[in-house]
Amino acid sequence: MGAYILRRLLLMIPTIFGIMAISFAIVQFAPGGPVEQVISDLTNQGAGDRLSGGGDMLQNAGGEGAYRGSQGLDPEFIAKLEKQFGFDKPPLERFFTMMWDYMRFDFGESFFRNTSVVDLIAEKMPVSISLGVWILLFSYAISIPLGIKKAVSDGSAFDVWTSGVIIVGYAVPSFLFGILLIVLFAGGSFLDWFPLRGIVSDNFDSLAWWQKPLDYMWHMTLPLITLLLSAFATTTLLTKNSFIDEIKKQYVTTARAKGLTEGQVLYGHVFRNAMLIIIAGFPGAFISAFFTGSLLIEYIFSLDGLGRLGYDSIVRRDYPIVFATLFIFSLMGLVVSLISDLIYTWVDPRIDFDRRDV
């Protein structure tokens, strides 16, 4: 197992390098870089001009070039802007400099926010952690028992109506359900029970210790319900189908013939084998729950998290934030994938990755 872990750790290096290289190369052809953003602001061009960019900018080998919008501005000023953003250097030099800094976990400063990228991520992290942790816990806590119950009672009335609820919940976009909850319970057209902004109240620090968790959950109720509606659908059906497949196997019949109770069969024999496929999907669920699944929810409920930070940074062409978050999320995804493989061996010791080619 030690050799397998070492190989996986070593493979992370070219994987991360490839992800960052492809993303960096794509950015070189994206119109409307940070220099052009500043020039557009200075020359009072509209938002449409800033985003179209391709017709207004003649890119040179460095990714930024002669801007039509810069007419009337001092060329020395344009050169200083390019130097400030690092575009006075060739793309390859900029890429390798960036990767060297990232290897030392030096993510630099934002182009437009006048603060370090690490501080920005740390500032937005509580929202994403709040959404990600609770959704992950609740979805698995609901999905696995519900999937087992549906597998045991396959074809029953319970199985049929719960499947209908799950499919409908999965089909309805989460942001539409979020808007419905706001209309019904957050001061829309009906009730005004829940707040619409932030994860805690403005007077959170002055609340008593026992009031703080209540205030926190008060703010998180509607966003969590919105995300939870579709979060557990896939895992529930996957758990059900996995258990049904295992229940039909010969070893289950043998275990029952030995006089074991249904609970002993399900949780002593079937559970370990059926959960392997669930564990396989954990890395994707982890990354999705924390970083990719809550952008619209953050906007709807006015939550300032990593999803919103990443989107705003892409629109604004704040490349240090874009590349730093990409690097961090990719690294976390690879680490979680390795942890998932290690959990495989814990759930089923018969699995030996050292005998497999990576």
GROMACS .gro file of C-alpha atoms in nm, residues 1-7 354:
model
    8
    1MET     CA    1   0.000   0.000   0.000
    2GLY     CA    2   0.287   0.236   0.073
    3ALA     CA    3   0.421   0.199  -0.281
    4TYR     CA    4   0.075   0.267  -0.425
    5ILE     CA    5   0.035   0.583  -0.216
    6LEU     CA    6   0.378   0.705  -0.326
    7ARG     CA    7   0.296   0.646  -0.694
  354ASP     CA    8  -0.036  -0.276  -0.492
   0.00000   0.00000   0.00000
